[in-house]
PDB file of C-alpha atoms in Angstrom:
ATOM      1  CA  MET A   1     -13.403 -23.358   0.892  1.00 76.00           C
ATOM      2  CA  THR A   2      -9.732 -24.208   0.393  1.00 90.00           C
ATOM      3  CA  ILE A   3      -7.600 -21.109   0.913  1.00 93.00           C
ATOM      4  CA  GLU A   4      -4.895 -20.721  -1.706  1.00 95.00           C
ATOM      5  CA  ARG A   5      -3.522 -17.471  -0.337  1.00 97.00           C
ATOM      6  CA  SER A   6      -4.156 -15.168   2.612  1.00 98.00           C
ATOM      7  CA  VAL A   7      -3.564 -11.459   2.003  1.00 98.00           C
ATOM      8  CA  VAL A   8      -3.416  -8.576   4.505  1.00 98.00           C
ATOM      9  CA  ILE A   9      -4.375  -5.208   2.958  1.00 98.00           C
ATOM     10  CA  THR A  10      -4.109  -1.967   4.887  1.00 98.00           C
ATOM     11  CA  GLY A  11      -6.032   1.187   4.027  1.00 96.00           C
ATOM     12  CA  ALA A  12      -8.719  -0.970   2.452  1.00 97.00           C
ATOM     13  CA  ALA A  13     -11.745   1.311   2.962  1.00 95.00           C
ATOM     14  CA  SER A  14     -11.221   3.477  -0.118  1.00 95.00           C
ATOM     15  CA  GLY A  15      -8.947   4.334  -3.021  1.00 95.00           C
ATOM     16  CA  ILE A  16      -6.066   2.013  -3.856  1.00 97.00           C
ATOM     17  CA  GLY A  17      -6.631  -0.360  -0.958  1.00 97.00           C
ATOM     18  CA  ALA A  18     -10.283  -0.880  -1.772  1.00 97.00           C
ATOM     19  CA  ALA A  19      -9.541  -1.319  -5.486  1.00 97.00           C
ATOM     20  CA  THR A  20      -6.844  -3.881  -4.658  1.00 98.00           C
ATOM     21  CA  ALA A  21      -9.186  -5.870  -2.424  1.00 98.00           C
ATOM     22  CA  ARG A  22     -11.823  -5.931  -5.131  1.00 98.00           C
ATOM     23  CA  ARG A  23      -9.317  -7.018  -7.769  1.00 98.00           C
ATOM     24  CA  LEU A  24      -7.904  -9.840  -5.654  1.00 98.00           C
ATOM     25  CA  ALA A  25     -11.240 -11.087  -4.326  1.00 98.00           C
ATOM     26  CA  ALA A  26     -12.078 -14.556  -5.602  1.00 97.00           C
ATOM     27  CA  ARG A  27     -12.772 -18.056  -4.348  1.00 97.00           C
ATOM     28  CA  GLY A  28      -9.632 -19.431  -2.776  1.00 97.00           C
ATOM     29  CA  THR A  29      -8.424 -16.019  -1.610  1.00 98.00           C
ATOM     30  CA  ALA A  30      -8.683 -14.883   2.012  1.00 98.00           C
ATOM     31  CA  LEU A  31      -8.476 -11.134   2.751  1.00 98.00           C
ATOM     32  CA  LEU A  32      -7.769  -9.427   6.071  1.00 98.00           C
ATOM     33  CA  LEU A  33      -8.848  -5.826   5.468  1.00 98.00           C
ATOM     34  CA  THR A  34      -8.208  -2.895   7.771  1.00 97.00           C
ATOM     35  CA  THR A  35      -8.735   0.849   8.029  1.00 96.00           C
ATOM     36  CA  ARG A  36      -8.412   3.459  10.740  1.00 93.00           C
ATOM     37  CA  GLY A  37     -11.662   5.393  10.643  1.00 85.00           C
ATOM     38  CA  ASN A  38     -13.793   4.852   7.540  1.00 87.00           C
ATOM     39  CA  SER A  39     -16.013   2.037   8.761  1.00 89.00           C
ATOM     40  CA  ASP A  40     -18.681   2.562   6.097  1.00 93.00           C
ATOM     41  CA  GLY A  41     -16.106   2.386   3.313  1.00 94.00           C
ATOM     42  CA  LEU A  42     -14.556  -0.738   4.807  1.00 96.00           C
ATOM     43  CA  ALA A  43     -18.003  -2.360   5.041  1.00 96.00           C
ATOM     44  CA  ASP A  44     -18.560  -1.662   1.333  1.00 96.00           C
ATOM     45  CA  THR A  45     -15.205  -3.220   0.421  1.00 97.00           C
ATOM     46  CA  VAL A  46     -15.845  -6.266   2.600  1.00 97.00           C
ATOM     47  CA  SER A  47     -19.272  -6.769   1.022  1.00 97.00           C
ATOM     48  CA  ALA A  48     -17.890  -6.573  -2.516  1.00 97.00           C
ATOM     49  CA  ALA A  49     -15.044  -8.961  -1.744  1.00 98.00           C
ATOM     50  CA  ARG A  50     -17.392 -11.517  -0.186  1.00 98.00           C
ATOM     51  CA  GLU A  51     -19.760 -11.236  -3.143  1.00 97.00           C
ATOM     52  CA  ALA A  52     -16.802 -12.130  -5.403  1.00 97.00           C
ATOM     53  CA  GLY A  53     -16.230 -15.310  -3.359  1.00 97.00           C
ATOM     54  CA  ALA A  54     -13.373 -14.340  -1.080  1.00 98.00           C
ATOM     55  CA  ALA A  55     -13.182 -15.198   2.608  1.00 98.00           C
ATOM     56  CA  VAL A  56     -12.947 -11.864   4.430  1.00 98.00           C
ATOM     57  CA  ALA A  57     -12.133 -10.610   7.925  1.00 97.00           C
ATOM     58  CA  GLU A  58     -12.044  -6.939   8.908  1.00 97.00           C
ATOM     59  CA  VAL A  59     -10.271  -5.061  11.672  1.00 97.00           C
ATOM     60  CA  MET A  60     -10.558  -1.388  12.588  1.00 97.00           C
ATOM     61  CA  GLY A  61      -7.514   0.291  14.075  1.00 96.00           C
ATOM     62  CA  ASP A  62      -4.597   2.686  13.767  1.00 96.00           C
ATOM     63  CA  LEU A  63      -1.381   1.264  12.314  1.00 97.00           C
ATOM     64  CA  THR A  64       0.663   3.876  14.157  1.00 96.00           C
ATOM     65  CA  GLU A  65      -0.515   2.486  17.532  1.00 96.00           C
ATOM     66  CA  PRO A  66       2.126   0.238  19.095  1.00 96.00           C
ATOM     67  CA  GLY A  67       1.205  -3.406  18.698  1.00 97.00           C
ATOM     68  CA  PHE A  68      -1.562  -2.918  16.169  1.00 98.00           C
ATOM     69  CA  PRO A  69       0.355  -4.143  13.088  1.00 98.00           C
ATOM     70  CA  GLU A  70       1.317  -7.273  15.004  1.00 98.00           C
ATOM     71  CA  HIS A  71      -2.336  -7.689  16.037  1.00 98.00           C
ATOM     72  CA  LEU A  72      -3.352  -7.638  12.368  1.00 97.00           C
ATOM     73  CA  ILE A  73      -0.952 -10.406  11.491  1.00 98.00           C
ATOM     74  CA  ARG A  74      -2.067 -12.510  14.462  1.00 98.00           C
ATOM     75  CA  THR A  75      -5.709 -11.999  13.469  1.00 98.00           C
ATOM     76  CA  ALA A  76      -5.042 -13.117   9.898  1.00 98.00           C
ATOM     77  CA  ARG A  77      -3.099 -16.132  11.129  1.00 98.00           C
ATOM     78  CA  ASP A  78      -5.773 -17.093  13.680  1.00 97.00           C
ATOM     79  CA  THR A  79      -8.585 -16.615  11.145  1.00 97.00           C
ATOM     80  CA  PHE A  80      -7.080 -18.101   7.990  1.00 98.00           C
ATOM     81  CA  GLY A  81      -4.210 -20.222   9.301  1.00 97.00           C
ATOM     82  CA  ARG A  82      -1.378 -18.238   7.736  1.00 97.00           C
ATOM     83  CA  VAL A  83      -0.276 -15.013   6.053  1.00 98.00           C
ATOM     84  CA  ASP A  84       0.989 -15.366   2.488  1.00 98.00           C
ATOM     85  CA  GLN A  85       1.027 -11.784   1.268  1.00 98.00           C
ATOM     86  CA  ILE A  86       0.944  -8.226   2.568  1.00 98.00           C
ATOM     87  CA  VAL A  87      -0.123  -5.020   0.814  1.00 98.00           C
ATOM     88  CA  SER A  88       1.137  -2.135   2.970  1.00 98.00           C
ATOM     89  CA  ASN A  89      -0.957   0.634   1.470  1.00 97.00           C
ATOM     90  CA  ALA A  90      -2.216   2.899   4.248  1.00 90.00           C
ATOM     91  CA  GLY A  91      -0.543   6.323   4.398  1.00 87.00           C
ATOM     92  CA  LYS A  92      -1.205  10.022   4.368  1.00 85.00           C
ATOM     93  CA  ALA A  93       0.008  12.928   2.214  1.00 81.00           C
ATOM     94  CA  GLU A  94       0.699  16.226   3.948  1.00 80.00           C
ATOM     95  CA  LYS A  95       1.485  19.428   2.052  1.00 82.00           C
ATOM     96  CA  SER A  96       3.892  21.982   3.478  1.00 83.00           C
ATOM     97  CA  THR A  97       6.981  24.010   2.717  1.00 83.00           C
ATOM     98  CA  PHE A  98      10.402  22.934   3.845  1.00 86.00           C
ATOM     99  CA  SER A  99      10.784  26.023   5.994  1.00 85.00           C
ATOM    100  CA  ALA A 100       7.610  25.130   7.869  1.00 86.00           C
ATOM    101  CA  LEU A 101       8.884  21.698   8.887  1.00 87.00           C
ATOM    102  CA  ASP A 102       9.969  20.846  12.373  1.00 90.00           C
ATOM    103  CA  PRO A 103      11.358  17.473  13.557  1.00 90.00           C
ATOM    104  CA  SER A 104       7.942  16.276  14.695  1.00 91.00           C
ATOM    105  CA  ASP A 105       6.562  16.747  11.147  1.00 89.00           C
ATOM    106  CA  VAL A 106       9.342  14.610   9.682  1.00 90.00           C
ATOM    107  CA  MET A 107       8.884  11.935  12.329  1.00 93.00           C
ATOM    108  CA  ARG A 108       5.114  11.910  11.676  1.00 92.00           C
ATOM    109  CA  GLY A 109       5.778  11.287   7.975  1.00 91.00           C
ATOM    110  CA  VAL A 110       7.930   8.294   8.861  1.00 92.00           C
ATOM    111  CA  THR A 111       5.558   7.035  11.568  1.00 94.00           C
ATOM    112  CA  ILE A 112       2.577   7.049   9.179  1.00 95.00           C
ATOM    113  CA  ASN A 113       4.177   6.058   5.902  1.00 95.00           C
ATOM    114  CA  THR A 114       7.149   3.855   6.831  1.00 96.00           C
ATOM    115  CA  LEU A 115       6.998   2.146  10.209  1.00 97.00           C
ATOM    116  CA  PRO A 116       3.808   0.096   9.638  1.00 97.00           C
ATOM    117  CA  PHE A 117       5.519  -1.631   6.697  1.00 98.00           C
ATOM    118  CA  VAL A 118       8.427  -2.602   8.964  1.00 98.00           C
ATOM    119  CA  ALA A 119       6.184  -3.906  11.731  1.00 98.00           C
ATOM    120  CA  LEU A 120       3.897  -5.889   9.407  1.00 98.00           C
ATOM    121  CA  ALA A 121       6.762  -7.508   7.525  1.00 98.00           C
ATOM    122  CA  ASN A 122       8.612  -8.482  10.684  1.00 98.00           C
ATOM    123  CA  ALA A 123       5.478  -9.873  12.315  1.00 98.00           C
ATOM    124  CA  ALA A 124       4.623 -12.002   9.294  1.00 98.00           C
ATOM    125  CA  ARG A 125       8.141 -13.045   8.349  1.00 98.00           C
ATOM    126  CA  ALA A 126       7.907 -16.703   9.387  1.00 98.00           C
ATOM    127  CA  ASP A 127       4.632 -17.110   7.489  1.00 98.00           C
ATOM    128  CA  LEU A 128       5.986 -15.391   4.396  1.00 98.00           C
ATOM    129  CA  GLU A 129       9.063 -17.589   4.323  1.00 98.00           C
ATOM    130  CA  ALA A 130       6.947 -20.713   4.678  1.00 98.00           C
ATOM    131  CA  SER A 131       4.588 -19.704   1.861  1.00 98.00           C
ATOM    132  CA  PRO A 132       5.092 -20.788  -1.781  1.00 97.00           C
ATOM    133  CA  VAL A 133       3.696 -17.371  -2.794  1.00 97.00           C
ATOM    134  CA  GLY A 134       5.268 -15.097  -0.161  1.00 98.00           C
ATOM    135  CA  ARG A 135       4.908 -11.522  -1.329  1.00 98.00           C
ATOM    136  CA  VAL A 136       5.114  -8.051   0.178  1.00 98.00           C
ATOM    137  CA  VAL A 137       4.026  -4.963  -1.746  1.00 98.00           C
ATOM    138  CA  ALA A 138       4.368  -1.477  -0.324  1.00 98.00           C
ATOM    139  CA  VAL A 139       2.634   1.555  -1.834  1.00 98.00           C
ATOM    140  CA  SER A 140       5.048   4.447  -2.193  1.00 96.00           C
ATOM    141  CA  SER A 141       4.422   7.707  -4.114  1.00 93.00           C
ATOM    142  CA  PHE A 142       5.894   9.859  -6.825  1.00 91.00           C
ATOM    143  CA  VAL A 143       6.589  12.474  -4.118  1.00 88.00           C
ATOM    144  CA  ALA A 144       9.508  10.333  -2.887  1.00 87.00           C
ATOM    145  CA  ASN A 145      11.510  11.340  -5.961  1.00 86.00           C
ATOM    146  CA  ASP A 146       9.750  14.142  -7.860  1.00 79.00           C
ATOM    147  CA  PHE A 147       9.569  17.720  -6.651  1.00 74.00           C
ATOM    148  CA  GLY A 148       8.217  20.920  -8.165  1.00 66.00           C
ATOM    149  CA  ILE A 149       5.499  19.192 -10.194  1.00 69.00           C
ATOM    150  CA  ASN A 150       2.363  21.307 -10.181  1.00 68.00           C
ATOM    151  CA  GLY A 151       3.896  23.691  -7.622  1.00 70.00           C
ATOM    152  CA  THR A 152       3.040  21.475  -4.674  1.00 73.00           C
ATOM    153  CA  ILE A 153       5.475  19.637  -2.387  1.00 80.00           C
ATOM    154  CA  PHE A 154       4.983  17.124   0.418  1.00 86.00           C
ATOM    155  CA  PRO A 155       8.357  17.086   2.198  1.00 85.00           C
ATOM    156  CA  SER A 156       7.477  15.048   5.293  1.00 89.00           C
ATOM    157  CA  THR A 157       5.562  12.543   3.182  1.00 90.00           C
ATOM    158  CA  ALA A 158       8.446  12.406   0.719  1.00 90.00           C
ATOM    159  CA  ALA A 159      10.815  11.555   3.576  1.00 92.00           C
ATOM    160  CA  GLY A 160       8.542   8.740   4.743  1.00 94.00           C
ATOM    161  CA  LYS A 161       8.024   7.299   1.270  1.00 95.00           C
ATOM    162  CA  ALA A 162      11.711   7.521   0.356  1.00 95.00           C
ATOM    163  CA  ALA A 163      12.554   5.656   3.556  1.00 96.00           C
ATOM    164  CA  LEU A 164       9.866   3.080   2.664  1.00 97.00           C
ATOM    165  CA  GLU A 165      11.511   2.441  -0.718  1.00 97.00           C
ATOM    166  CA  ALA A 166      14.965   2.056   0.863  1.00 98.00           C
ATOM    167  CA  LEU A 167      13.694  -0.364   3.495  1.00 98.00           C
ATOM    168  CA  MET A 168      11.784  -2.327   0.864  1.00 98.00           C
ATOM    169  CA  LYS A 169      15.045  -2.943  -1.000  1.00 98.00           C
ATOM    170  CA  ALA A 170      16.827  -3.979   2.189  1.00 98.00           C
ATOM    171  CA  LEU A 171      14.080  -6.489   2.983  1.00 98.00           C
ATOM    172  CA  ALA A 172      13.973  -7.736  -0.618  1.00 98.00           C
ATOM    173  CA  TYR A 173      17.699  -8.439  -0.500  1.00 98.00           C
ATOM    174  CA  GLU A 174      17.432 -10.249   2.820  1.00 98.00           C
ATOM    175  CA  LEU A 175      14.437 -12.392   1.813  1.00 98.00           C
ATOM    176  CA  ALA A 176      15.478 -13.165  -1.780  1.00 98.00           C
ATOM    177  CA  PRO A 177      17.107 -16.528  -0.884  1.00 98.00           C
ATOM    178  CA  THR A 178      13.805 -17.665   0.663  1.00 98.00           C
ATOM    179  CA  GLY A 179      11.764 -16.976  -2.479  1.00 98.00           C
ATOM    180  CA  VAL A 180       9.774 -14.144  -0.891  1.00 98.00           C
ATOM    181  CA  THR A 181       9.547 -11.057  -3.108  1.00 98.00           C
ATOM    182  CA  VAL A 182       9.282  -7.489  -1.849  1.00 98.00           C
ATOM    183  CA  ASN A 183       8.411  -4.578  -4.170  1.00 98.00           C
ATOM    184  CA  CYS A 184       6.943  -1.100  -4.265  1.00 98.00           C
ATOM    185  CA  VAL A 185       4.345   0.502  -6.484  1.00 98.00           C
ATOM    186  CA  ALA A 186       4.776   4.290  -6.739  1.00 97.00           C
ATOM    187  CA  PRO A 187       1.610   6.002  -7.990  1.00 96.00           C
ATOM    188  CA  GLY A 188       1.451   9.405  -9.558  1.00 92.00           C
ATOM    189  CA  PHE A 189      -1.528  11.686  -8.935  1.00 90.00           C
ATOM    190  CA  THR A 190      -4.308   9.202  -8.171  1.00 92.00           C
ATOM    191  CA  ARG A 191      -8.013   9.790  -7.730  1.00 87.00           C
ATOM    192  CA  LYS A 192      -9.151   9.306  -4.159  1.00 78.00           C
ATOM    193  CA  ARG A 193     -12.693   7.995  -3.916  1.00 66.00           C
ATOM    194  CA  GLY A 194     -14.498   7.660  -0.610  1.00 52.00           C
ATOM    195  CA  GLY A 195     -11.851   9.264   1.563  1.00 46.00           C
ATOM    196  CA  HIS A 196      -9.601  12.224   2.252  1.00 47.00           C
ATOM    197  CA  ALA A 197      -7.873  13.915  -0.675  1.00 58.00           C
ATOM    198  CA  ALA A 198      -4.738  15.981  -0.188  1.00 60.00           C
ATOM    199  CA  LEU A 199      -5.580  18.354  -3.055  1.00 62.00           C
ATOM    200  CA  GLY A 200      -8.599  20.487  -3.863  1.00 69.00           C
ATOM    201  CA  ALA A 201     -10.710  20.169  -7.032  1.00 73.00           C
ATOM    202  CA  ASP A 202      -8.778  22.822  -8.995  1.00 77.00           C
ATOM    203  CA  ALA A 203      -5.483  21.213  -8.051  1.00 76.00           C
ATOM    204  CA  TRP A 204      -6.656  17.849  -9.441  1.00 77.00           C
ATOM    205  CA  VAL A 205      -7.450  19.485 -12.771  1.00 85.00           C
ATOM    206  CA  ALA A 206      -3.981  21.009 -12.802  1.00 85.00           C
ATOM    207  CA  ALA A 207      -2.477  17.624 -11.852  1.00 84.00           C
ATOM    208  CA  ALA A 208      -4.082  15.981 -14.863  1.00 88.00           C
ATOM    209  CA  ARG A 209      -2.681  18.708 -17.109  1.00 89.00           C
ATOM    210  CA  ALA A 210       0.781  18.249 -15.600  1.00 87.00           C
ATOM    211  CA  THR A 211       0.749  14.505 -16.248  1.00 91.00           C
ATOM    212  CA  PRO A 212       2.057  13.540 -19.712  1.00 91.00           C
ATOM    213  CA  SER A 213      -0.762  11.009 -20.191  1.00 95.00           C
ATOM    214  CA  GLY A 214      -3.261  13.829 -19.687  1.00 92.00           C
ATOM    215  CA  ARG A 215      -5.118  12.212 -16.814  1.00 93.00           C
ATOM    216  CA  ILE A 216      -4.691  11.240 -13.209  1.00 91.00           C
ATOM    217  CA  ALA A 217      -4.610   7.564 -12.296  1.00 94.00           C
ATOM    218  CA  GLU A 218      -7.641   5.644 -11.160  1.00 95.00           C
ATOM    219  CA  PRO A 219      -7.214   3.420  -8.095  1.00 97.00           C
ATOM    220  CA  GLU A 220      -7.718   0.437 -10.350  1.00 97.00           C
ATOM    221  CA  ASP A 221      -4.583   1.382 -12.328  1.00 97.00           C
ATOM    222  CA  ILE A 222      -2.519   0.995  -9.191  1.00 98.00           C
ATOM    223  CA  ALA A 223      -4.345  -2.140  -8.079  1.00 98.00           C
ATOM    224  CA  ALA A 224      -3.398  -3.813 -11.373  1.00 98.00           C
ATOM    225  CA  ALA A 225       0.310  -3.237 -10.659  1.00 98.00           C
ATOM    226  CA  ILE A 226      -0.052  -4.501  -7.083  1.00 98.00           C
ATOM    227  CA  ALA A 227      -1.842  -7.628  -8.359  1.00 98.00           C
ATOM    228  CA  PHE A 228       1.049  -8.303 -10.736  1.00 98.00           C
ATOM    229  CA  PHE A 229       3.634  -8.155  -7.956  1.00 98.00           C
ATOM    230  CA  LEU A 230       1.493 -10.559  -5.893  1.00 98.00           C
ATOM    231  CA  SER A 231       1.156 -13.043  -8.749  1.00 98.00           C
ATOM    232  CA  ARG A 232       3.076 -16.245  -9.309  1.00 96.00           C
ATOM    233  CA  GLU A 233       4.237 -14.786 -12.618  1.00 97.00           C
ATOM    234  CA  ALA A 234       6.182 -12.103 -10.722  1.00 98.00           C
ATOM    235  CA  GLY A 235       8.075 -14.624  -8.652  1.00 97.00           C
ATOM    236  CA  HIS A 236      11.463 -13.531 -10.048  1.00 98.00           C
ATOM    237  CA  VAL A 237      10.833  -9.793  -9.613  1.00 98.00           C
ATOM    238  CA  THR A 238      12.006  -8.335  -6.293  1.00 98.00           C
ATOM    239  CA  GLY A 239      13.426  -5.090  -4.921  1.00 98.00           C
ATOM    240  CA  GLN A 240      11.752  -3.001  -7.631  1.00 98.00           C
ATOM    241  CA  VAL A 241       9.844   0.269  -7.639  1.00 98.00           C
ATOM    242  CA  LEU A 242       7.204   0.329 -10.384  1.00 97.00           C
ATOM    243  CA  ARG A 243       6.154   3.865 -11.297  1.00 97.00           C
ATOM    244  CA  VAL A 244       2.472   3.985 -12.257  1.00 97.00           C
ATOM    245  CA  ASP A 245       2.384   7.707 -12.883  1.00 94.00           C
ATOM    246  CA  GLY A 246       1.250   8.425 -16.440  1.00 94.00           C
ATOM    247  CA  GLY A 247       4.747   9.638 -17.341  1.00 93.00           C
ATOM    248  CA  LEU A 248       5.433  12.009 -14.427  1.00 89.00           C
ATOM    249  CA  SER A 249       8.827  10.324 -13.940  1.00 88.00           C
ATOM    250  CA  LEU A 250       9.753  11.406 -17.481  1.00 88.00           C
ATOM    251  CA  LEU A 251       9.646  15.080 -16.579  1.00 82.00           C
TER     252      LEU A 251
END
């Protein structure tokens, strides 16, 4: 099979990452999929992507471990010959109050939600610049900018995601002359299937009521936005944050 593009997707065992892998999977697409602990979920995603015709490799590991993001890029390059696109999706939401934070909480938010994006992009930079479809998409969150919605805040996660958006723009500016695009998708409340959810069942009902559209997002809603940013049609769109939040940003 001729490979038209090679895509690295993190957090691919469930939710947005799994939905993105399924949406992109097709003949001519190679996917390097990774997760930290949900091996069964990753196996399901891999199976679905292969059934759709994609070439697939999988790697288990923790993106916060030194050297692991670089290992992912090397694995994709060794397996498929190159890296054309990255979807930096893996992250974690942590509820707390501001008064309960200590410096280690803030650093954990950045370590989990920000630093893997930096390491992946730097490791793949030569490949991205050489690709005719070089793309990087990072998954942010509404919590980077919106507070007080539904009475729940995620301050350490907000710090990490806000830093992610700022660094995305810096990288987009730097890579724009090369033709590589770098963008963020910022979901609102999004259903989490097959993995950890930061909110309980009652809170999800309240989240749907708080969203102007009247529902929470499905992972496929977010995957559609990611797929657009990865497409050839989005080749002149860079440095943007696309809010897929059912209108939360209107409040």
